[in-house]
Tab-separated table of C-alpha atoms in Angstrom:
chain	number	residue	atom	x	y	z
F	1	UNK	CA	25.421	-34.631	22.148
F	2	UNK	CA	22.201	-36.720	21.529
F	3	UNK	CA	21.797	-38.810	17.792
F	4	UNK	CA	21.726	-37.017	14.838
F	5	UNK	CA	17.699	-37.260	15.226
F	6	UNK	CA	17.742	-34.815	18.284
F	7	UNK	CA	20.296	-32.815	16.081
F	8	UNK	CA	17.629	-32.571	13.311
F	9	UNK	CA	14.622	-32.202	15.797
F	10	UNK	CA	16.731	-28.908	17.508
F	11	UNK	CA	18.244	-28.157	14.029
F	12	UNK	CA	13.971	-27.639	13.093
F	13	UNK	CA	12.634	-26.116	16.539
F	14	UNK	CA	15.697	-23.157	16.195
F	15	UNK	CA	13.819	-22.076	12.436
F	16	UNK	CA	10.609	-21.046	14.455
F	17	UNK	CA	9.716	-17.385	15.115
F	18	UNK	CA	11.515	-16.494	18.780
F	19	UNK	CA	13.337	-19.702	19.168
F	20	UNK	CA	17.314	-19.974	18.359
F	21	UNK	CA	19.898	-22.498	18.605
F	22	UNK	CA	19.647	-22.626	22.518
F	23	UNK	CA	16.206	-22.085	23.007
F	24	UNK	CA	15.561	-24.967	20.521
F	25	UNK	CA	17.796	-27.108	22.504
F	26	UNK	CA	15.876	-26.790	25.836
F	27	UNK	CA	12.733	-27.128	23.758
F	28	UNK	CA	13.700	-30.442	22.497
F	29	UNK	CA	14.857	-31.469	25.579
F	30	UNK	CA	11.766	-30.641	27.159
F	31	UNK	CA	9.792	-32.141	24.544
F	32	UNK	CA	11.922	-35.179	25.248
F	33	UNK	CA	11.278	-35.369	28.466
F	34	UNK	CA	7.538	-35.365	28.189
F	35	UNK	CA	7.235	-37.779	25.460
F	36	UNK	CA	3.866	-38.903	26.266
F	37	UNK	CA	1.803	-36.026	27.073
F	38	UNK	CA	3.465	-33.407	24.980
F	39	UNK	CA	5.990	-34.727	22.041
F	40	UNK	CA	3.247	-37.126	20.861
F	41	UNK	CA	0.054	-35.241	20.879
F	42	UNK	CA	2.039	-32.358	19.384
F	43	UNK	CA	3.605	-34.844	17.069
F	44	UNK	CA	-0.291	-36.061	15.868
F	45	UNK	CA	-1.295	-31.913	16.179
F	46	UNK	CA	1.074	-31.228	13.549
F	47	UNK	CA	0.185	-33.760	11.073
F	48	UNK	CA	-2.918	-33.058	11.386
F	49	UNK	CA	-2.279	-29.377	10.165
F	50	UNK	CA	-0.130	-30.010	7.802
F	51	UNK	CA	-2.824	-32.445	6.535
F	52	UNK	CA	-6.152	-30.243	6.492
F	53	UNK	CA	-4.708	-26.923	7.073
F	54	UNK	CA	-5.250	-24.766	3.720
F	55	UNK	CA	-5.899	-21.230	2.906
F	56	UNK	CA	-9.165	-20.050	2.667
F	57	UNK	CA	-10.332	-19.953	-1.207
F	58	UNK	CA	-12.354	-16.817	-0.603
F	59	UNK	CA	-10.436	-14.767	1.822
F	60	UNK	CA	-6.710	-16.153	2.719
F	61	UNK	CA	-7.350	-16.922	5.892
F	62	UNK	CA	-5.943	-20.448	7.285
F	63	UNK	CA	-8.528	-23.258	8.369
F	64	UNK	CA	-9.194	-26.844	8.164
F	65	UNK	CA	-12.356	-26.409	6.240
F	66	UNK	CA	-12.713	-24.089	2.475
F	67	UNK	CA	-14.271	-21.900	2.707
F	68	UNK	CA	-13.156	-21.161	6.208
F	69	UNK	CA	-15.533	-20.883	9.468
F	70	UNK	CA	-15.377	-17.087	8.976
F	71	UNK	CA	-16.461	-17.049	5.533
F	72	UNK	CA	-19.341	-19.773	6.077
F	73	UNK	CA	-20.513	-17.912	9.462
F	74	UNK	CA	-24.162	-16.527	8.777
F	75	UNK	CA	-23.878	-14.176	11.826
F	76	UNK	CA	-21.147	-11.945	10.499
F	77	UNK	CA	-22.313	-8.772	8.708
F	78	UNK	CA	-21.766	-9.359	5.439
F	79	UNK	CA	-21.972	-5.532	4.384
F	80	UNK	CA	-18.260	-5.192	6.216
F	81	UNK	CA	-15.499	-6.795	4.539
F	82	UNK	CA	-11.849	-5.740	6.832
F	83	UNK	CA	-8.823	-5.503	4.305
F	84	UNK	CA	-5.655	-6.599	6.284
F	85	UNK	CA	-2.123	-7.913	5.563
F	86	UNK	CA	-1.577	-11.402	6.578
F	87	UNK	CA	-3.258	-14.053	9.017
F	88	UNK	CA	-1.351	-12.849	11.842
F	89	UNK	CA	-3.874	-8.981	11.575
F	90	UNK	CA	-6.618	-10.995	10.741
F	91	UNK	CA	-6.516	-13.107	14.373
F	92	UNK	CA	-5.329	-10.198	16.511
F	93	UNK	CA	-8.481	-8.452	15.809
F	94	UNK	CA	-10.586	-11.266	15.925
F	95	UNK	CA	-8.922	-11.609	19.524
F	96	UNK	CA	-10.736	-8.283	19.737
F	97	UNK	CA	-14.221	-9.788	19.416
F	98	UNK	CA	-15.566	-6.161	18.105
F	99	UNK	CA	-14.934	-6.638	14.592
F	100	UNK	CA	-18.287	-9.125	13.256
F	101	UNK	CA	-17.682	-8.410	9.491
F	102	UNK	CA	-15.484	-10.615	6.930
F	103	UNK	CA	-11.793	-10.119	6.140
F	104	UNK	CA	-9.827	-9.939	3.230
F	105	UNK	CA	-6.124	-11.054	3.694
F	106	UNK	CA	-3.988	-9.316	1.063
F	107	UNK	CA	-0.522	-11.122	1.611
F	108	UNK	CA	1.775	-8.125	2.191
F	109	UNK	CA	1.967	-4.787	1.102
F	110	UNK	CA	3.081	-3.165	-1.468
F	111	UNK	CA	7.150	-2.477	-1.381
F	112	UNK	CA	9.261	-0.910	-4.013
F	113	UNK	CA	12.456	-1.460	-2.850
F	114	UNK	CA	11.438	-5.075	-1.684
F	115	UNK	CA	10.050	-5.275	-5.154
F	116	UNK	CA	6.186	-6.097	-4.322
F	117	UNK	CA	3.589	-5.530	-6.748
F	118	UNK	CA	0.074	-5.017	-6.977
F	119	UNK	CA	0.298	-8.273	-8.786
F	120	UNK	CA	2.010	-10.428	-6.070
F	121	UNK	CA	-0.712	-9.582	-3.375
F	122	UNK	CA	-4.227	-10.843	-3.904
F	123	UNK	CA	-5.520	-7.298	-4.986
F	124	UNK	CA	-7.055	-8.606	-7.907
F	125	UNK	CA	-9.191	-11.473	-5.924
F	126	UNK	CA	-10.270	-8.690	-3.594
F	127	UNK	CA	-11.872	-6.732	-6.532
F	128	UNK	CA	-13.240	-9.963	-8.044
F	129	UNK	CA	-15.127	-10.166	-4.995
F	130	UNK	CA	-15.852	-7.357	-4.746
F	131	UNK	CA	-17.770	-7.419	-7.696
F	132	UNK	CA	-19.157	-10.620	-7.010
F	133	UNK	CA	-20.818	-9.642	-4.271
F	134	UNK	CA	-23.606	-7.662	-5.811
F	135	UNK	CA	-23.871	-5.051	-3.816
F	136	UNK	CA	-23.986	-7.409	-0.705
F	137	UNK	CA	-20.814	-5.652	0.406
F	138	UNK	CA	-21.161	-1.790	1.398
F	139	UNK	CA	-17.880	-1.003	3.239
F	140	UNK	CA	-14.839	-1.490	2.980
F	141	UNK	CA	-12.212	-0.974	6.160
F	142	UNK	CA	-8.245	-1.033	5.293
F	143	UNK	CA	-6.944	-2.239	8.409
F	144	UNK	CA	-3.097	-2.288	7.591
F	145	UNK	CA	0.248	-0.797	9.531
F	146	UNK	CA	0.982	2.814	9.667
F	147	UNK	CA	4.122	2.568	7.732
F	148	UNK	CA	4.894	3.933	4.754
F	149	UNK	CA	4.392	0.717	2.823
F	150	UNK	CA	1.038	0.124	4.498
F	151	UNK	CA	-0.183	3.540	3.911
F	152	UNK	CA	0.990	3.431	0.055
F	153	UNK	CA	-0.987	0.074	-0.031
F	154	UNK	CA	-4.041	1.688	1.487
F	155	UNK	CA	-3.804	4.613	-1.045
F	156	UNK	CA	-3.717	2.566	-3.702
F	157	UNK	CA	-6.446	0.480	-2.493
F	158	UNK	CA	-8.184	3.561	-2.605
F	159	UNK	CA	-7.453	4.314	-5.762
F	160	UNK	CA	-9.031	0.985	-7.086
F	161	UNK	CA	-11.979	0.790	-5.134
F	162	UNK	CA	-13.255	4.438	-5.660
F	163	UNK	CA	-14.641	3.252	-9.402
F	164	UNK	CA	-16.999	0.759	-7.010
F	165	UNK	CA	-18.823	3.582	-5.584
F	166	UNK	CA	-17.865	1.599	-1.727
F	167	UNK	CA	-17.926	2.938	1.210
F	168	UNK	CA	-13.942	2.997	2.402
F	169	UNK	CA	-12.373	3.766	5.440
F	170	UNK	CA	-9.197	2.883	7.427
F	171	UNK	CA	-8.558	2.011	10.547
F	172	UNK	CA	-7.790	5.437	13.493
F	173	UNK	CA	-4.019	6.189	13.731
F	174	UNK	CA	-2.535	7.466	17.444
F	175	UNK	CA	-2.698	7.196	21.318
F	176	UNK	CA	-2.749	3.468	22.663
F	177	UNK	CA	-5.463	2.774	25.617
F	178	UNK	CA	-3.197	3.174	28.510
F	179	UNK	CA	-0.488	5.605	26.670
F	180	UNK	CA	0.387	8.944	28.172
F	181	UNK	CA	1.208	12.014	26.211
F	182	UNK	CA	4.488	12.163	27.688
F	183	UNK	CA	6.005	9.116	26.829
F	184	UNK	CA	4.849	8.660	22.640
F	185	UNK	CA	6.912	9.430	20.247
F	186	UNK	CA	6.398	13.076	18.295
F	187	UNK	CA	5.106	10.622	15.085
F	188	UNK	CA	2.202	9.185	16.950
F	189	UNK	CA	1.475	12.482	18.794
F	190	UNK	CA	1.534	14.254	15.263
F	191	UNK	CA	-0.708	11.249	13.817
F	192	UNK	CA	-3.204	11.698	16.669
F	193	UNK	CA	-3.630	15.637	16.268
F	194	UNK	CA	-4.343	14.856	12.623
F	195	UNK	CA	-6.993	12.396	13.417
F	196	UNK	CA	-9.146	14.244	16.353
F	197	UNK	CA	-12.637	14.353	16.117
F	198	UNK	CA	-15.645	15.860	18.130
F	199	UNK	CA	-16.389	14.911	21.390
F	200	UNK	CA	-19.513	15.498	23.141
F	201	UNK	CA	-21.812	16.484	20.124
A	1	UNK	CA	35.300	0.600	15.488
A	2	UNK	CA	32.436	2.937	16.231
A	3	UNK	CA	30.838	6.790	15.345
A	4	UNK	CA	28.083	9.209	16.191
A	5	UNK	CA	26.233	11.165	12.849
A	6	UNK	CA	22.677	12.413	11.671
A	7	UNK	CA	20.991	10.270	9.457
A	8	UNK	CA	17.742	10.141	7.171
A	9	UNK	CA	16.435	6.113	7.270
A	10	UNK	CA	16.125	4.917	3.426
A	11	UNK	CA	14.748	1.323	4.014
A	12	UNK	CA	14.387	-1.196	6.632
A	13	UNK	CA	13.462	-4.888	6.338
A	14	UNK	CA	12.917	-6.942	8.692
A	15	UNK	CA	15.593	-9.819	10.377
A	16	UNK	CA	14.850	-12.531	12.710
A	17	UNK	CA	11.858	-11.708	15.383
A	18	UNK	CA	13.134	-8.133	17.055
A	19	UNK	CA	15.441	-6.759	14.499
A	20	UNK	CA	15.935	-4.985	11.578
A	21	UNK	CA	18.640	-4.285	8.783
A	22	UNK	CA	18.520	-0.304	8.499
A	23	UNK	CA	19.786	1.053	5.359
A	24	UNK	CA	20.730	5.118	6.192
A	25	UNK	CA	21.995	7.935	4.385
A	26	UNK	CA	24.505	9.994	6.778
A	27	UNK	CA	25.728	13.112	6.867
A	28	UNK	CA	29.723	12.202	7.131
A	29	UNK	CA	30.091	8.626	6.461
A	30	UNK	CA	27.217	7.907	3.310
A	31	UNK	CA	25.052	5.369	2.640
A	32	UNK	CA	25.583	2.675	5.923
A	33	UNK	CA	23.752	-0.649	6.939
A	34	UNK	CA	23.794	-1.408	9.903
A	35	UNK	CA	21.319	-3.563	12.266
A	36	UNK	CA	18.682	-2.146	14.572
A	37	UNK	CA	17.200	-4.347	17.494
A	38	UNK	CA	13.956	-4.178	19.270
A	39	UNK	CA	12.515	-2.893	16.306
A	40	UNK	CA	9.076	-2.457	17.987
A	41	UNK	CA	10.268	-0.235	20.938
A	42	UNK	CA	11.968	2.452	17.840
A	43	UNK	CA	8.418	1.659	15.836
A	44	UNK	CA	8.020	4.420	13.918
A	45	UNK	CA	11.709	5.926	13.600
A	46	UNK	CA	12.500	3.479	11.643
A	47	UNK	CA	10.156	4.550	8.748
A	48	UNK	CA	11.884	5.650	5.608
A	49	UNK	CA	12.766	9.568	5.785
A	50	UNK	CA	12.953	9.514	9.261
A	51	UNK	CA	15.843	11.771	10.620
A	52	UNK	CA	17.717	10.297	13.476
A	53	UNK	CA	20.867	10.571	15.184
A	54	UNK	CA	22.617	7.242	15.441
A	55	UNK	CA	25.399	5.496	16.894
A	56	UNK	CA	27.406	2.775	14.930
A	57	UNK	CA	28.924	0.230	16.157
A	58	UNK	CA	30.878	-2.793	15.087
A	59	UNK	CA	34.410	-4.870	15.859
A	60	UNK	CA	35.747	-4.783	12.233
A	61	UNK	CA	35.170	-1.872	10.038
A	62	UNK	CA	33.904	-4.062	7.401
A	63	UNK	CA	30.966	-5.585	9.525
A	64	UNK	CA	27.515	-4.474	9.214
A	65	UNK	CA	27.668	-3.036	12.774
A	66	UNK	CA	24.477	-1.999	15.249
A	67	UNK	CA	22.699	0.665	15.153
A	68	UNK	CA	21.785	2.767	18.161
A	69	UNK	CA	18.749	5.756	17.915
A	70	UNK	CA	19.683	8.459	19.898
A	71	UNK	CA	17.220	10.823	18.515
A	72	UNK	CA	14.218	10.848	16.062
A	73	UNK	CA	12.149	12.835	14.072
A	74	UNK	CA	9.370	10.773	12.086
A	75	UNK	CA	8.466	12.628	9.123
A	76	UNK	CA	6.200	9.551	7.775
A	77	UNK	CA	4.142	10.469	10.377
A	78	UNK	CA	2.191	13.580	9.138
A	79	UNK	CA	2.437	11.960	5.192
A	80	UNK	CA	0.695	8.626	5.700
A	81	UNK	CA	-2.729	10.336	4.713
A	82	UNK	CA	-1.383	12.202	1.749
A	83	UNK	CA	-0.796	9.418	-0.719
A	84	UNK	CA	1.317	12.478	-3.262
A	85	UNK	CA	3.615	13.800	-0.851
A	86	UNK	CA	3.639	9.700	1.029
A	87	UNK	CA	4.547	8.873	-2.578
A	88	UNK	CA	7.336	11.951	-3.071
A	89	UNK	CA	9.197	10.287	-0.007
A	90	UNK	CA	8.764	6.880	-1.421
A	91	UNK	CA	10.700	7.610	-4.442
A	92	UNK	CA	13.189	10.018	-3.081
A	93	UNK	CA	14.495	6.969	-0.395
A	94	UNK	CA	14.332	4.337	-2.741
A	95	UNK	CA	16.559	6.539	-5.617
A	96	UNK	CA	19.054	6.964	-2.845
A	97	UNK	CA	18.946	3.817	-1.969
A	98	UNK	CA	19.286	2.537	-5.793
A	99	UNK	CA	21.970	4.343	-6.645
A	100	UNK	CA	24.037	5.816	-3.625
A	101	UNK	CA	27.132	3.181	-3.447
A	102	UNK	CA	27.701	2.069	-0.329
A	103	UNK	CA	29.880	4.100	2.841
A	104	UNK	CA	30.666	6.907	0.434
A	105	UNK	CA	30.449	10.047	1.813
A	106	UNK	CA	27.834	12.223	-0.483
A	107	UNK	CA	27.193	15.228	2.327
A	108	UNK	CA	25.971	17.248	-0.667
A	109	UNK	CA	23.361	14.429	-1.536
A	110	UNK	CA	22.279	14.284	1.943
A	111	UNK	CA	22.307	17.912	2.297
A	112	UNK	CA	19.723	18.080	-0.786
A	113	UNK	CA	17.426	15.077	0.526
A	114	UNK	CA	17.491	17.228	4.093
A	115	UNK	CA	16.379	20.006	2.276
A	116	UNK	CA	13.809	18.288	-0.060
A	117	UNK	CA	12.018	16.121	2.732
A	118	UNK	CA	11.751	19.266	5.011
A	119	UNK	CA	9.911	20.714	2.061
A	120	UNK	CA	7.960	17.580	1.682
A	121	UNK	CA	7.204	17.786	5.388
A	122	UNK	CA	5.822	21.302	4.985
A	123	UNK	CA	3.926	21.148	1.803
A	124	UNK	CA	5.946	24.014	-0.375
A	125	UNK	CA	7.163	23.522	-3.577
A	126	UNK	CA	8.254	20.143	-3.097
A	127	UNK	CA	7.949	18.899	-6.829
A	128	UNK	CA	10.512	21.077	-8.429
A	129	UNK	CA	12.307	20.620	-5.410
A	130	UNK	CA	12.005	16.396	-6.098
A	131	UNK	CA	13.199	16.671	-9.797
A	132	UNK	CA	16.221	19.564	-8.757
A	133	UNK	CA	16.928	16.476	-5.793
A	134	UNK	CA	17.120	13.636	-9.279
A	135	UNK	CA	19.394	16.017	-11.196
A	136	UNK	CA	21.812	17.201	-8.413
A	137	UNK	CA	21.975	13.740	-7.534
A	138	UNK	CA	22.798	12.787	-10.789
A	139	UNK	CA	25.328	15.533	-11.039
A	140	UNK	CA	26.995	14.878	-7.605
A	141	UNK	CA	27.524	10.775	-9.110
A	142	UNK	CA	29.281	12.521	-12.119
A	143	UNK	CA	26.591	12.500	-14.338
A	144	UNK	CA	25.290	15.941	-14.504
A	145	UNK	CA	23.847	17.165	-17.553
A	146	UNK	CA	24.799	20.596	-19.046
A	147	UNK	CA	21.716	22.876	-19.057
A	148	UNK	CA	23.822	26.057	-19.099
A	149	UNK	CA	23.998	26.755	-23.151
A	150	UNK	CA	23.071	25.166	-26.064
A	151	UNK	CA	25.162	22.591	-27.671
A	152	UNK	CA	25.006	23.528	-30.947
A	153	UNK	CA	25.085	27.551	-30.756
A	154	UNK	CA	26.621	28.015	-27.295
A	155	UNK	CA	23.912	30.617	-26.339
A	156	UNK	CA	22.564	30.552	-23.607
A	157	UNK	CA	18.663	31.766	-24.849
A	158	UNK	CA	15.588	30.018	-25.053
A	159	UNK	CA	16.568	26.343	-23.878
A	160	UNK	CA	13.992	24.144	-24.362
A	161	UNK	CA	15.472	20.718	-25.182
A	162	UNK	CA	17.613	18.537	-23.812
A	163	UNK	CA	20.015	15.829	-25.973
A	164	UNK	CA	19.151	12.282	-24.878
A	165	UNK	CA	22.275	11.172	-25.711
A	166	UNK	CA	24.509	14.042	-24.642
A	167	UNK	CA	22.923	15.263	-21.413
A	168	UNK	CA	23.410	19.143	-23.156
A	169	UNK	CA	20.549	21.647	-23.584
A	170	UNK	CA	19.741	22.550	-27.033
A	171	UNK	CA	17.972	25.633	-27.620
A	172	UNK	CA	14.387	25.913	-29.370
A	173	UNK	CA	16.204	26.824	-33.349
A	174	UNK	CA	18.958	24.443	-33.407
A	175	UNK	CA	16.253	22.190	-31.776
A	176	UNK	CA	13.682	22.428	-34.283
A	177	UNK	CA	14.494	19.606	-36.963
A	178	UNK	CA	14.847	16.937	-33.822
A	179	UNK	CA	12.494	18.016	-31.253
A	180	UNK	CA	10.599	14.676	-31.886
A	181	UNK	CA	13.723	12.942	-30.522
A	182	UNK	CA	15.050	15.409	-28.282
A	183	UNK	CA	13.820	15.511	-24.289
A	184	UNK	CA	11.771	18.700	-23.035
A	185	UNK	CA	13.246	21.175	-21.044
A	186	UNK	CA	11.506	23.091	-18.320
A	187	UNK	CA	12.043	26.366	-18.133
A	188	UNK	CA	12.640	26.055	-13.934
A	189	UNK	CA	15.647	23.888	-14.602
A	190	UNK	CA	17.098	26.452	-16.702
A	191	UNK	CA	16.909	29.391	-14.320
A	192	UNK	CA	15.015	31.716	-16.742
A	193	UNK	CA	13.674	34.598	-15.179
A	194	UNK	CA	10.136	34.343	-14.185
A	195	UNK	CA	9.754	30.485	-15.093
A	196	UNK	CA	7.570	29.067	-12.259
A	197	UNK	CA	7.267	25.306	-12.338
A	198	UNK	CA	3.476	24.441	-13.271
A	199	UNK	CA	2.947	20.470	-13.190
A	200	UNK	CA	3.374	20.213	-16.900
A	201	UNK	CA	7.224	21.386	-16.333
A	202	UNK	CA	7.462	19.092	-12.860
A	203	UNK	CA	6.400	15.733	-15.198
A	204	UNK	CA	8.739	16.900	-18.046
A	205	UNK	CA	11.719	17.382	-15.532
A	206	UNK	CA	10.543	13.591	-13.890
A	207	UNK	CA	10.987	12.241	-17.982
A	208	UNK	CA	13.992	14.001	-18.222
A	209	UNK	CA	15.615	12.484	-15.171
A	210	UNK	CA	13.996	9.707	-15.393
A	211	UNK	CA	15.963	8.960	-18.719
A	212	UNK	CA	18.879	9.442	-17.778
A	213	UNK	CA	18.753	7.817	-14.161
A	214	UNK	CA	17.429	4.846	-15.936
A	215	UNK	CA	20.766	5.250	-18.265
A	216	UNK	CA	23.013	5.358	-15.813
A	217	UNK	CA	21.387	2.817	-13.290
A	218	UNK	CA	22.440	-0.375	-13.551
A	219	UNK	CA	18.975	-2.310	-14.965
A	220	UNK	CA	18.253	-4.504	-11.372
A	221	UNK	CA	18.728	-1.052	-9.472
A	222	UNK	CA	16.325	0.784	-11.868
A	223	UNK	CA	13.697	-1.957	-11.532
A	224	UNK	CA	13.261	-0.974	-7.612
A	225	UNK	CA	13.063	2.535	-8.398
A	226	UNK	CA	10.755	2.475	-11.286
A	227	UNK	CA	7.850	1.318	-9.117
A	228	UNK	CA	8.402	4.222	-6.543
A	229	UNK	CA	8.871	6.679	-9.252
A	230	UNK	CA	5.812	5.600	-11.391
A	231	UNK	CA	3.575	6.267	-8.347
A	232	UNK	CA	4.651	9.126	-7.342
A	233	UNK	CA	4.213	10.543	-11.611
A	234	UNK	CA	0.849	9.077	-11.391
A	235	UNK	CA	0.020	10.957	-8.412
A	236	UNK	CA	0.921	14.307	-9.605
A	237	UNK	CA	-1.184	13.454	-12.997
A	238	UNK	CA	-3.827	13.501	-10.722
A	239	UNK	CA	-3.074	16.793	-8.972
């Protein structure tokens, strides 16, 4: 095929989320292709990133600026601080627009058997700020997966944030908008039941 | 090469975009990998302690082979807000999955985690179940401790000890000059008539198997199970 240039430029592409070997290959073709108004300005996007791009020193999220434009934003409620698991959570609900409180991005979740500890996730910055904050913060939402490893995270959470006297809740478990009874699986159904509450009161 | 069996999922971690690599204990065939795609159709079966009927697939015996889920039934799902019994299925997955060797058929084993995660499921008497689960487990790997008599007199009154080294009840008199280095022995293990396990006895029976799963284990397996274990001994400290 092409030089070994293209080989290294597909070789790269097929290690992104979605994209293998063949995908990658019309990728770099297309990017090829399009030299000018794609391959370059992508070319000056990425530097860019990997230039100014850092984690956020107070919450983990990813921006060009530290503390990030979440953190500095004086509209947000700063009584609500969100708890999630990695940057990925933290921008699908901001896609949401209903969440106007902070978040707190722990890094993972705690895994025996993949051998994660309280100690690899950023647990202990989350209680330093916690602290730090004087009061200023009042609740405190766990917004992680319903999985096993998520829940065990959010119980332990609990478990550490109960001697702060916060408020703590976690996010509702069940029925998607759109999902019908008849079609969900017996674990969300179950999930649901166990999470009703009173209507029309 | 391919088979049909019921299953209970042990662990799953992720591969690539849409997959997963399922680790599951079944009925005939043992402890089997196997990999799972669209992982976010199956969501939730996929949870450790799920019971499923699967399909395996694969060209060569010795490949890790595809999973197909023909049928589910989540048991995570009515745990995830009870961080105890979330905890009890924790650690009884990731001791299987520690120390189960690989495509060995243990129907016994799976029999006994059937039994102890429908208990778990249903909230009765799941914690002397849990430590009965550690020491038939450790029995059915051939290395089952002897709490029928006493090592020392051969009777078979007033066990209360068990020999770290030997695995062998010892009963309270022979016991007496060692008891600081012997391992407690609760009376629900030992079948006496009219022991009921209170949680003093259930976190006794944890130490006990504890010690000798950590003996047995080699010291990288051990280290995954420790965490689960610890959590789920916490917990019932708190009970």
């Amino acid at each position: 095929m092409g030089g070994p240039e293209i080989e290294r430029l597909i070789q790269l592409l097929s290690k992104l989320p979605g994209l293998g070997p063949r995908s990658a290959r019309r990728a770099a073709l297309h990017l090829m292709t399009r030299k000018d108004t794609l391959m370059i300005p992508l070319n000056d996007a990425l530097s860019n990133a990997a230039a100014r791009v850092t984690a956020c020193g107070i919450c983990g999220n990813l921006d060009s600026i530290d503390p990030c434009a979440i953190c500095r934003d004086n509209r947000r409620d700063p009584k609500l601080l969100c708890v999630i698991e990695d940057v990925g959570d933290l921008w699908a609900l901001e896609r949401t627009a209903s969440f106007r409180g902070r978040y707190h991005v722990l890094g993972g979740t705690l895994s025996a058997l993949e051998g994660v500890k309280p100690e690899d996730l950023s647990i202990g910055a989350l209680m330093a700020r916690l602290e730090e904050s004087a009061g200023e913060i009042t609740e405190v939402i766990l917004a992680l997966n319903a999985t096993v490893d998520g829940q065990t995270t959010v119980h332990y959470l609990v478990d550490r944030l109960k001697a702060l006297g916060l408020k703590v809740s976690r996010i509702a478990h069940g029925v998607p908008v759109g999902g019908e009874l008849d079609y969900l699986d017996d674990g969300t159904l179950s999930a649901a039941l166990a999470s009703r509450r009173a209507v029309g009161s | 090469m391919e088979w049909r069996d019921r299953g209970i999922v042990l662990n799953a971690r992720r591969h690539g975009e849409r997959s997963m690599v399922v680790d599951i204990l079944t009925q005939q065939h043992g402890r089997h990998g196997g990999l799972a795609r669209d992982s976010a159709r199956l969501g939730g079966a996929l949870q450790p302690g799920s019971d499923l009927g699967v399909h395996w697939r694969a060209r060569l015996a010795d490949h890790l082979g595809h999973w197909t889920i023909e049928s589910s039934h989540v048991r995570a799902a009515g745990l995830l807000d009870d961080a105890v019994r979330l905890a009890a299925l924790s650690a009884a997955c990731s001791v299987c999955l520690a120390l189960l060797p690989e495509r060995e058929p243990h129907p016994q084993i799976f029999a006994a985690l059937v039994v102890l995660l429908d208990a778990i499921e249903a909230d009765q008497h799941w914690a002397a179940l849990y430590v009965r689960f550690e020491l038939g487990l450790l029995s059915d790997l051939g290395f089952g401790l002897d709490l029928s008599r006493c090592a020392v007199t051969h009777g078979n009154d007033d066990l209360v000890y068990v020999s770290p080294k030997t695995g062998r009840a010892v009963s309270r008199e022979a016991g007496r000059p060692y008891a600081d280095r012997l391992l407690p022995l609760p009376g629900f293990l030992t079948g006496r008539a009219g022991a009921m396990a209170e949680m003093r006895d259930i976190l006794d029976g944890l130490i006990l198997t504890g010690h000798f799963l950590e003996r047995h284990m080699a010291a990288a397996a051990w280290g995954r199970v420790l965490d689960a274990r610890g959590r789920l001994t916490t917990r019932l400290q708190t009970l």
